[in-house]
Amino acid sequence: MKPPRKLHIKSYGCQMNVYDAQRMADTLAADGFVETASADDADLVILNTCHIREKASEKVYSELGRLRLAKTEAFRAGRDMRIAVAGCVAQAEGEEIIRRAPVVDVVVGPQSYHHLPELLARAKREGRAIETEFPAEDKFASLPQPKPDTIRTRGVSAYITVQEGCDKFCTFCVVPYTRGAEVSRPVAKIVDDAKRLADNGVRELTLIGQNVNAYHGDGPDGRGWTLGKLLLQLAEIPGIARLRYSTSHPRDVESSLIEAHRDLPALMPLVHLPAQSGSDRILAAMNRRHTVRDYLSVIDRFRKARHNIAFSSDFIVGFPGEREEDFSATLALVSQIGYASAYSFKYSPRPGTPAAEMQETVSAIDMDERLERLQALIDSQQSAFNKAAIGTTVDVLFERAGRNEGQMVGRTAYLQPAHVIAPTDIVGRILPVKVASLERYSLLGELAAASPPGPAASFQISIGA
Ligand code: SAM
Ligand code: SF4
């Protein structure tokens, strides 16, 4: 029997890349590859890349410089190391990657991961293999499912891609070009995946998609199902105690999603709803298709449905044409909402997007200064939100052992990391934790009471954001 070949995948960027990396590992496991933690001793290294901002995509080339040396070392030691570039940089740059970094053997776009074994064989025969087409067949139907052991080692919280691609065409964003048009997976396939995960110890599912609440997959009744309806179905699966979804577009929040938040205790009360800007003028230039008022009214609908709901968001500062008064409007929106957390980015022009052609750019100094002010405001909100948990009892889903002896780590309903001293067999259980203090963004506390094993205890937290 041939010894297994070693595979190392390094993922950058979003949750979908984490999910895709697992699907690539599952595909290659069927071909005799086992995962290794180090690139240096791998037979195949895959860089699963992100193209969303310039900094993210440039990281690939510095990593390829390092891998060139590792490949030379491997060659000297009589080993054949192969290097593949996957993800959105692969899709956007294709052949250009091999021109800039001849060390690369395979370039594969996100729609072709099920072709990886054959691309590796082609690279061996022909020296190189590139596939960045959007193939006609459904990659999800061709990607193998993880084995039970693999699911168990990946932990109690798992992602499922339910929707991929985007038709929104925000003027700053590369996603519609790198991930293609919006496609939703059928309900039955998602339910099958969820059941397999639950049967092997997964307690929390996060449904992911670039525009996840545009989900409209075929239901078993032959109709298009909404995300809200899908969530209701998944909540029925024994063992699934927590449901989340990401990332939503404010324009696609329809009533069944709001009702799901009202009716499903398993649907966690944290909604990631990117706003991008608090200025209607900038939102229009971004082609976001919603105004500040629309955004606020969506927030209001969520809050009316679930009193303890909290929000996170994404913001871009320094979009072309953004003046001080536009930026002040962003600060005002953030102040009005009070986020549990939020990401903020400096605008980065992406080749091929309409905004990259816009002339009225914002200076680097102004961008830095605005980012700093926005991040200070967001940080203060996040701290206030976390501080409000001190002294309360919150339900925590325990995921793994912590770094310190005897310490176990889990997450609250709001994704705050929580640390307690407890036995290791609490992994996979949702237990009440009395929060005593904060260490940076983590809650420290102790188990509040012994709870019987099994599905989630009901969760309760009062928030003060
Ligand atoms: N689909 C989501 C949405 O509608 O907001 C998010 C997609 S994107 C992967 C994640 C975040 O990256 C965006 O919400 C946006 O804030 C940021 N982003 C996207 N393109 C960017 C660019 N060109 N420059 C800076 N930030 C960008
Ligand atoms: Fe990009 Fe999100 Fe806009 Fe789609 S909705 S174009 S993924 S920012």
Coordinates of C-alpha atoms and ligand atoms in Angstrom, one line a residue:
M1 CA 0.0 0.0 0.0
K2 CA 1.3 3.5 -0.9
P3 CA 1.9 5.7 2.1
P4 CA -0.6 8.6 2.4
R5 CA 0.4 11.8 0.9
K6 CA 0.4 14.9 3.1
L7 CA -1.8 17.9 2.4
H8 CA -1.5 21.4 3.9
I9 CA -4.2 24.0 3.2
K10 CA -3.7 27.6 4.3
S11 CA -7.0 29.6 4.1
Y12 CA -7.3 33.4 4.0
G13 CA -10.4 35.5 4.3
C14 CA -14.0 34.6 4.9
Q15 CA -16.0 31.7 6.5
M16 CA -16.7 30.3 3.0
N17 CA -13.0 29.8 2.5
V18 CA -12.9 27.8 5.7
Y19 CA -15.8 25.7 4.5
D20 CA -14.2 25.3 1.1
A21 CA -10.9 24.2 2.6
Q22 CA -12.7 21.4 4.4
R23 CA -14.4 20.3 1.1
M24 CA -11.0 20.3 -0.7
A25 CA -9.6 18.2 2.1
D26 CA -12.5 15.8 1.9
T27 CA -12.1 15.5 -1.9
L28 CA -8.4 14.8 -1.6
A29 CA -8.9 12.4 1.3
A30 CA -10.6 10.1 -1.2
D31 CA -7.4 10.4 -3.3
G32 CA -5.1 9.3 -0.4
F33 CA -4.2 12.7 1.2
V34 CA -4.1 13.3 4.9
E35 CA -3.8 16.7 6.4
T36 CA -0.6 18.0 8.0
A37 CA -0.2 21.1 10.1
S38 CA 3.1 22.2 8.4
A39 CA 3.6 23.3 4.9
D40 CA 7.3 22.3 4.9
D41 CA 6.7 18.5 5.1
A42 CA 3.6 18.5 2.8
D43 CA 3.4 16.8 -0.6
L44 CA 0.7 19.3 -1.6
V45 CA 0.2 22.8 -0.3
I46 CA -2.9 24.7 -1.2
L47 CA -3.2 28.4 -0.6
N48 CA -6.9 29.2 -0.4
T49 CA -6.9 32.9 -1.2
C50 CA -9.0 36.0 -0.6
H51 CA -9.2 38.9 -3.2
I52 CA -11.6 41.2 -1.2
R53 CA -8.9 43.8 -0.5
E54 CA -5.5 44.4 -2.0
K55 CA -3.7 43.5 1.2
A56 CA -5.4 40.1 1.3
S57 CA -4.5 39.2 -2.2
E58 CA -0.9 40.4 -1.9
K59 CA -0.3 38.1 1.0
V60 CA -0.5 35.2 -1.5
Y61 CA 2.6 36.3 -3.3
S62 CA 4.7 36.7 -0.2
E63 CA 3.6 33.2 0.9
L64 CA 4.5 31.8 -2.5
G65 CA 8.0 33.3 -2.1
R66 CA 8.4 31.3 1.1
L67 CA 7.0 28.2 -0.5
R68 CA 9.5 28.4 -3.3
L69 CA 12.3 27.8 -0.8
A70 CA 10.3 25.0 0.8
K71 CA 9.8 23.4 -2.6
T72 CA 13.5 23.6 -3.4
E73 CA 14.4 22.0 0.0
A74 CA 11.9 19.2 -0.7
F75 CA 13.3 18.6 -4.1
R76 CA 16.8 18.4 -2.6
A77 CA 15.5 15.8 -0.1
G78 CA 14.1 13.8 -3.0
R79 CA 10.4 14.8 -2.4
D80 CA 8.0 16.1 -5.0
M81 CA 6.1 19.1 -3.4
R82 CA 3.2 20.5 -5.4
I83 CA 1.7 23.9 -4.9
A84 CA -1.8 25.0 -5.8
V85 CA -3.5 28.4 -5.5
A86 CA -7.3 28.2 -5.0
G87 CA -9.9 30.7 -3.9
C88 CA -10.8 34.2 -5.2
V89 CA -7.3 35.3 -6.3
A90 CA -7.0 32.2 -8.4
Q91 CA -10.4 33.0 -10.0
A92 CA -9.5 36.7 -10.6
E93 CA -5.9 36.3 -11.7
G94 CA -5.7 32.9 -13.3
E95 CA -2.6 32.4 -15.5
E96 CA -1.1 35.7 -14.2
I97 CA -0.4 33.8 -10.9
I98 CA 1.9 31.4 -12.7
R99 CA 3.5 34.2 -14.6
R100 CA 4.3 36.0 -11.3
A101 CA 5.1 32.8 -9.4
P102 CA 6.3 30.0 -11.6
V103 CA 6.6 27.8 -8.5
V104 CA 2.8 27.2 -8.7
D105 CA 1.6 23.9 -10.3
V106 CA -2.2 24.3 -10.1
V107 CA -4.5 27.3 -10.2
V108 CA -8.1 26.4 -9.3
G109 CA -11.1 28.7 -9.0
P110 CA -13.8 28.2 -6.3
Q111 CA -16.2 26.5 -8.7
S112 CA -13.8 23.7 -9.6
Y113 CA -12.7 22.1 -6.3
H114 CA -14.3 18.8 -7.2
H115 CA -11.8 18.7 -10.2
L116 CA -8.7 18.9 -7.9
P117 CA -7.5 15.3 -8.3
E118 CA -7.7 15.5 -12.1
L119 CA -6.0 18.9 -12.1
L120 CA -3.1 17.5 -10.0
A121 CA -2.8 14.6 -12.5
R122 CA -2.8 17.0 -15.4
A123 CA -0.1 19.2 -13.7
K124 CA 2.0 16.1 -13.3
R125 CA 1.7 15.2 -17.0
E126 CA 1.8 18.7 -18.4
G127 CA 3.8 20.7 -15.8
R128 CA 0.8 23.1 -15.1
A129 CA -3.0 23.0 -14.8
I130 CA -5.3 26.0 -14.6
E131 CA -9.1 25.9 -14.2
T132 CA -11.0 29.1 -13.5
E133 CA -14.1 28.4 -15.6
F134 CA -17.6 28.2 -14.1
P135 CA -18.3 24.6 -15.0
A136 CA -21.9 23.6 -15.9
E137 CA -22.2 20.8 -13.4
D138 CA -23.0 21.4 -9.7
K139 CA -19.8 21.2 -7.7
F140 CA -21.8 20.6 -4.5
A141 CA -23.2 17.4 -6.0
S142 CA -19.7 16.2 -6.8
L143 CA -17.9 17.2 -3.6
P144 CA -17.7 14.2 -1.2
Q145 CA -19.0 14.3 2.3
P146 CA -16.6 14.2 5.3
K147 CA -16.2 10.9 7.1
P148 CA -17.7 10.7 10.6
D149 CA -14.2 10.8 12.2
T150 CA -13.3 13.9 10.3
I151 CA -16.5 15.6 11.4
R152 CA -15.8 14.8 15.0
T153 CA -12.3 16.1 14.9
R154 CA -13.5 19.4 13.3
G155 CA -15.6 20.1 16.4
V156 CA -19.0 20.9 17.6
S157 CA -19.6 23.9 15.5
A158 CA -19.8 23.6 11.7
Y159 CA -20.5 25.6 8.6
I160 CA -22.8 24.7 5.8
T161 CA -22.7 26.6 2.5
V162 CA -26.4 27.1 1.5
Q163 CA -25.9 29.8 -1.1
E164 CA -22.9 31.0 -3.1
G165 CA -22.2 34.0 -5.4
C166 CA -23.9 37.4 -5.5
D167 CA -26.0 39.4 -7.9
K168 CA -25.9 42.6 -6.0
F169 CA -22.9 44.2 -7.6
C170 CA -21.9 46.7 -5.0
T171 CA -19.5 49.0 -6.8
F172 CA -16.5 48.2 -4.5
C173 CA -16.8 44.4 -4.4
V174 CA -15.1 41.6 -6.4
V175 CA -17.4 38.8 -5.1
P176 CA -19.9 38.8 -8.1
Y177 CA -16.9 38.4 -10.4
T178 CA -14.9 35.8 -8.4
R179 CA -17.8 33.7 -7.0
G180 CA -20.2 34.3 -9.9
A181 CA -24.0 34.5 -9.9
E182 CA -26.1 33.7 -6.9
V183 CA -26.9 30.0 -6.6
S184 CA -28.9 28.3 -3.8
R185 CA -28.5 24.7 -2.8
P186 CA -31.7 22.5 -2.6
V187 CA -33.2 22.2 0.9
A188 CA -33.0 18.4 0.9
K189 CA -29.2 18.4 0.4
I190 CA -28.7 21.0 3.2
V191 CA -30.9 19.0 5.5
D192 CA -28.9 15.8 4.7
D193 CA -25.6 17.6 5.4
A194 CA -27.0 18.9 8.7
K195 CA -28.2 15.5 9.8
R196 CA -24.9 13.9 9.1
L197 CA -23.1 16.6 11.0
A198 CA -25.6 16.3 14.0
D199 CA -25.2 12.5 14.0
N200 CA -21.5 13.0 14.5
G201 CA -21.6 15.5 17.4
V202 CA -22.1 18.9 15.8
R203 CA -24.4 21.1 18.0
E204 CA -24.1 24.4 16.2
L205 CA -24.6 25.1 12.5
T206 CA -23.8 28.4 10.7
L207 CA -25.4 28.6 7.3
I208 CA -23.1 30.6 5.1
G209 CA -23.4 32.4 1.8
Q210 CA -22.1 35.6 0.3
N211 CA -25.6 36.9 0.4
V212 CA -27.2 34.2 2.6
N213 CA -30.6 35.8 3.1
A214 CA -31.1 35.8 -0.7
Y215 CA -31.4 32.0 -0.3
H216 CA -34.2 30.6 -2.5
G217 CA -33.3 26.9 -2.8
D218 CA -35.8 24.3 -4.1
G219 CA -37.8 22.8 -1.3
P220 CA -39.2 19.3 -1.1
D221 CA -42.6 20.8 -2.1
G222 CA -41.2 22.0 -5.4
R223 CA -41.2 25.6 -4.3
G224 CA -38.4 28.0 -3.6
W225 CA -37.8 28.2 0.2
T226 CA -36.7 31.3 2.0
L227 CA -33.9 31.3 4.5
G228 CA -36.4 31.6 7.4
K229 CA -38.2 28.5 6.2
L230 CA -35.0 26.6 5.9
L231 CA -34.0 27.6 9.4
L232 CA -37.3 26.3 10.8
Q233 CA -36.7 22.9 9.1
L234 CA -33.1 22.7 10.4
A235 CA -34.2 23.5 14.0
E236 CA -36.1 20.2 13.9
I237 CA -33.0 18.1 13.6
P238 CA -32.2 16.3 16.9
G239 CA -28.9 17.5 18.4
I240 CA -28.8 20.8 16.6
A241 CA -29.0 23.3 19.5
R242 CA -27.8 26.5 17.8
L243 CA -28.3 28.0 14.4
R244 CA -26.6 31.0 12.9
Y245 CA -26.3 32.5 9.4
S246 CA -24.0 34.9 7.7
T247 CA -23.7 37.2 5.7
S248 CA -27.0 39.0 5.2
H249 CA -27.9 41.9 3.0
P250 CA -30.2 44.5 4.5
R251 CA -32.3 44.5 1.4
D252 CA -33.1 40.8 1.4
V253 CA -34.4 40.6 5.0
E254 CA -37.9 39.2 4.4
S255 CA -40.6 38.5 7.0
S256 CA -40.0 34.7 7.4
L257 CA -36.5 35.5 8.7
I258 CA -37.8 37.9 11.2
E259 CA -40.4 35.4 12.2
A260 CA -37.7 32.7 12.6
H261 CA -36.0 35.0 15.1
R262 CA -39.3 35.4 16.9
D263 CA -40.1 31.7 17.0
L264 CA -36.9 29.7 17.2
P265 CA -35.0 29.6 20.5
A266 CA -32.2 27.8 18.6
L267 CA -31.7 30.7 16.2
M268 CA -29.0 32.8 17.9
P269 CA -29.9 36.5 18.6
L270 CA -26.8 37.9 16.8
V271 CA -27.3 39.2 13.3
H272 CA -24.4 40.2 11.1
L273 CA -25.9 42.9 8.9
P274 CA -23.3 45.0 7.0
A275 CA -24.2 48.6 6.7
Q276 CA -21.0 49.8 4.9
S277 CA -21.8 53.5 5.4
G278 CA -24.2 55.8 7.2
S279 CA -24.5 58.3 4.3
D280 CA -27.2 57.9 1.7
R281 CA -25.0 59.6 -0.9
I282 CA -22.3 57.1 -0.4
L283 CA -24.7 54.1 -0.1
A284 CA -26.0 55.1 -3.6
A285 CA -22.5 55.4 -5.0
M286 CA -21.8 52.0 -3.6
N287 CA -25.0 50.6 -5.3
R288 CA -26.0 49.2 -1.9
R289 CA -29.7 49.5 -2.9
H290 CA -30.8 50.6 0.6
T291 CA -30.8 53.9 2.4
V292 CA -30.0 54.5 6.1
R293 CA -33.7 54.7 6.8
D294 CA -34.2 51.3 5.2
Y295 CA -31.4 49.9 7.3
L296 CA -32.8 51.3 10.5
S297 CA -36.2 50.0 9.8
V298 CA -34.8 46.4 9.3
I299 CA -33.0 46.7 12.6
D300 CA -36.3 47.8 14.2
R301 CA -38.1 44.8 12.7
F302 CA -35.5 42.4 14.2
R303 CA -35.7 44.1 17.6
K304 CA -39.5 44.0 17.7
A305 CA -39.3 40.2 17.0
R306 CA -36.6 39.4 19.6
H307 CA -36.0 41.8 22.5
N308 CA -32.4 40.5 23.2
I309 CA -31.2 40.6 19.6
A310 CA -27.8 42.2 18.9
F311 CA -26.1 43.2 15.7
S312 CA -22.7 43.2 14.1
S313 CA -21.7 44.9 10.9
D314 CA -19.1 45.8 8.3
F315 CA -18.1 49.4 7.4
I316 CA -15.9 50.8 4.7
V317 CA -14.2 54.2 5.3
G318 CA -12.8 56.3 2.5
F319 CA -15.0 55.1 -0.3
P320 CA -14.4 57.5 -3.3
G321 CA -16.2 60.8 -2.7
E322 CA -16.7 60.2 1.0
R323 CA -16.6 63.7 2.7
E324 CA -16.3 64.5 6.4
E325 CA -20.1 64.9 6.6
D326 CA -20.6 61.4 5.1
F327 CA -18.2 59.9 7.6
S328 CA -19.9 61.7 10.5
A329 CA -23.2 60.2 9.3
T330 CA -21.5 56.7 9.6
L331 CA -20.4 57.5 13.2
A332 CA -24.0 58.7 13.9
L333 CA -25.5 55.5 12.6
V334 CA -23.1 53.4 14.7
S335 CA -23.9 55.5 17.8
Q336 CA -27.6 55.1 17.1
I337 CA -27.5 51.3 16.8
G338 CA -25.0 50.2 19.4
Y339 CA -23.3 47.2 17.9
A340 CA -22.1 44.1 19.8
S341 CA -19.1 44.1 17.4
A342 CA -18.2 45.3 13.9
Y343 CA -15.5 45.1 11.3
S344 CA -14.3 48.3 9.6
F345 CA -12.0 48.5 6.6
K346 CA -10.2 51.2 4.6
Y347 CA -11.6 51.2 1.0
S348 CA -9.4 49.2 -1.3
P349 CA -9.8 49.7 -5.1
R350 CA -10.3 46.3 -6.7
P351 CA -9.4 45.9 -10.4
G352 CA -12.5 45.5 -12.6
T353 CA -15.0 47.0 -10.1
P354 CA -16.8 50.2 -11.0
A355 CA -15.5 52.0 -7.9
A356 CA -11.9 51.5 -9.0
E357 CA -12.6 53.9 -11.8
M358 CA -14.0 56.6 -9.6
Q359 CA -11.8 59.7 -9.5
E360 CA -12.7 61.5 -6.3
T361 CA -10.4 59.4 -4.0
V362 CA -9.9 60.0 -0.3
S363 CA -6.4 60.6 0.9
A364 CA -4.5 58.0 2.9
I365 CA -4.2 60.3 5.8
D366 CA -8.0 61.0 5.9
M367 CA -8.7 57.2 5.6
D368 CA -6.4 56.4 8.5
E369 CA -7.8 59.0 10.6
R370 CA -11.4 58.0 9.9
L371 CA -10.7 54.3 10.5
E372 CA -9.2 55.1 13.8
R373 CA -12.2 57.2 14.9
L374 CA -14.6 54.5 13.7
Q375 CA -12.7 51.7 15.4
A376 CA -12.5 53.6 18.7
L377 CA -16.3 54.0 18.7
I378 CA -16.9 50.3 17.7
D379 CA -14.4 49.2 20.4
S380 CA -16.2 51.2 23.1
Q381 CA -19.5 49.7 22.1
Q382 CA -18.1 46.2 22.1
S383 CA -16.5 46.7 25.5
A384 CA -19.8 48.0 26.9
F385 CA -21.6 45.0 25.4
N386 CA -19.2 42.6 26.9
K387 CA -19.1 44.4 30.3
A388 CA -22.9 44.1 30.5
A389 CA -22.5 40.3 30.8
I390 CA -20.5 40.6 34.0
G391 CA -22.6 39.4 36.9
T392 CA -25.1 37.7 34.6
T393 CA -25.5 34.0 33.8
V394 CA -25.1 33.1 30.2
D395 CA -25.4 29.9 28.2
V396 CA -22.2 28.7 26.7
L397 CA -21.6 26.0 24.1
F398 CA -18.3 24.4 25.1
E399 CA -16.0 23.7 22.2
R400 CA -12.5 22.7 23.4
A401 CA -9.9 22.8 26.0
G402 CA -8.2 26.2 26.6
R403 CA -4.5 27.0 26.8
N404 CA -4.3 27.0 30.6
E405 CA -4.5 23.8 32.6
G406 CA -8.1 22.7 33.3
Q407 CA -9.6 25.5 31.3
M408 CA -12.4 24.9 28.9
V409 CA -13.5 27.4 26.2
G410 CA -16.9 27.9 24.6
R411 CA -19.0 30.6 23.1
T412 CA -22.1 32.5 24.2
A413 CA -25.1 33.2 22.1
Y414 CA -23.3 36.4 21.0
L415 CA -20.1 34.6 20.0
Q416 CA -18.2 35.9 22.9
P417 CA -15.5 33.5 24.0
A418 CA -16.1 32.2 27.5
H419 CA -13.5 30.5 29.7
V420 CA -14.2 28.3 32.8
I421 CA -12.3 25.7 34.8
A422 CA -14.1 22.5 34.2
P423 CA -13.7 18.8 33.1
T424 CA -13.1 18.1 29.4
D425 CA -16.3 16.1 29.0
I426 CA -18.3 19.3 28.8
V427 CA -17.4 19.7 25.1
G428 CA -20.6 19.8 23.1
R429 CA -22.8 20.8 26.0
I430 CA -24.5 24.1 26.6
L431 CA -24.1 25.0 30.2
P432 CA -24.9 28.2 32.2
V433 CA -21.9 30.2 33.2
K434 CA -21.8 32.9 35.8
V435 CA -19.6 35.7 34.3
A436 CA -17.2 37.2 36.8
S437 CA -14.8 39.3 34.7
L438 CA -13.5 40.2 31.3
E439 CA -10.1 39.6 29.7
R440 CA -9.9 41.6 26.5
Y441 CA -12.8 40.2 24.5
S442 CA -13.3 37.0 26.6
L443 CA -15.7 36.3 29.4
L444 CA -14.2 34.6 32.5
G445 CA -16.5 32.8 34.9
E446 CA -17.5 29.5 36.4
L447 CA -20.2 26.9 35.7
A448 CA -23.3 28.1 37.4
A449 CA -25.0 24.8 38.0
A450 CA -24.8 21.2 36.9
S451 CA -27.1 20.7 33.9
P452 CA -28.1 17.3 32.5
P453 CA -26.3 16.3 29.3
G454 CA -28.1 16.6 26.1
P455 CA -29.6 19.3 23.8
A456 CA -29.4 22.9 24.7
A457 CA -30.7 24.4 27.8
S458 CA -32.8 27.4 27.0
F459 CA -30.6 30.4 26.8
Q460 CA -31.0 33.7 28.5
I461 CA -29.0 36.8 28.6
S462 CA -29.7 40.4 29.2
I463 CA -27.9 42.9 27.1
G464 CA -27.0 46.4 27.8
A465 CA -25.7 47.7 24.5
Ligands
SAM1 N1 -21.9 40.1 1.3 C1 -21.5 40.8 2.4 C2 -22.2 42.2 2.3 O1 -23.1 42.4 1.5 O2 -21.9 43.1 3.0 C3 -20.0 41.0 2.6 C4 -19.0 40.5 1.6 S1 -17.3 40.9 1.9 C5 -16.7 39.3 1.8 C6 -17.0 41.4 3.5 C7 -16.8 42.8 3.7 O3 -15.6 43.2 3.0 C8 -17.8 43.7 3.1 O4 -19.0 43.8 3.9 C9 -17.1 45.0 3.0 O5 -17.3 45.8 4.2 C10 -15.7 44.6 2.8 N2 -15.2 44.9 1.5 C11 -15.6 44.4 0.3 N3 -14.9 45.0 -0.7 C12 -14.1 45.9 -0.2 C13 -13.2 46.8 -0.7 N4 -13.0 46.9 -2.1 N5 -12.5 47.6 0.1 C14 -12.7 47.5 1.4 N6 -13.5 46.7 2.0 C15 -14.2 45.9 1.2
SF4_2 FE1 -20.1 42.1 -2.4 FE2 -21.9 41.7 -0.4 FE3 -22.3 43.6 -2.2 FE4 -22.6 41.1 -2.9 S1 -23.8 42.2 -1.4 S2 -21.5 42.7 -4.1 S3 -20.9 40.1 -1.7 S4 -20.6 43.5 -0.7

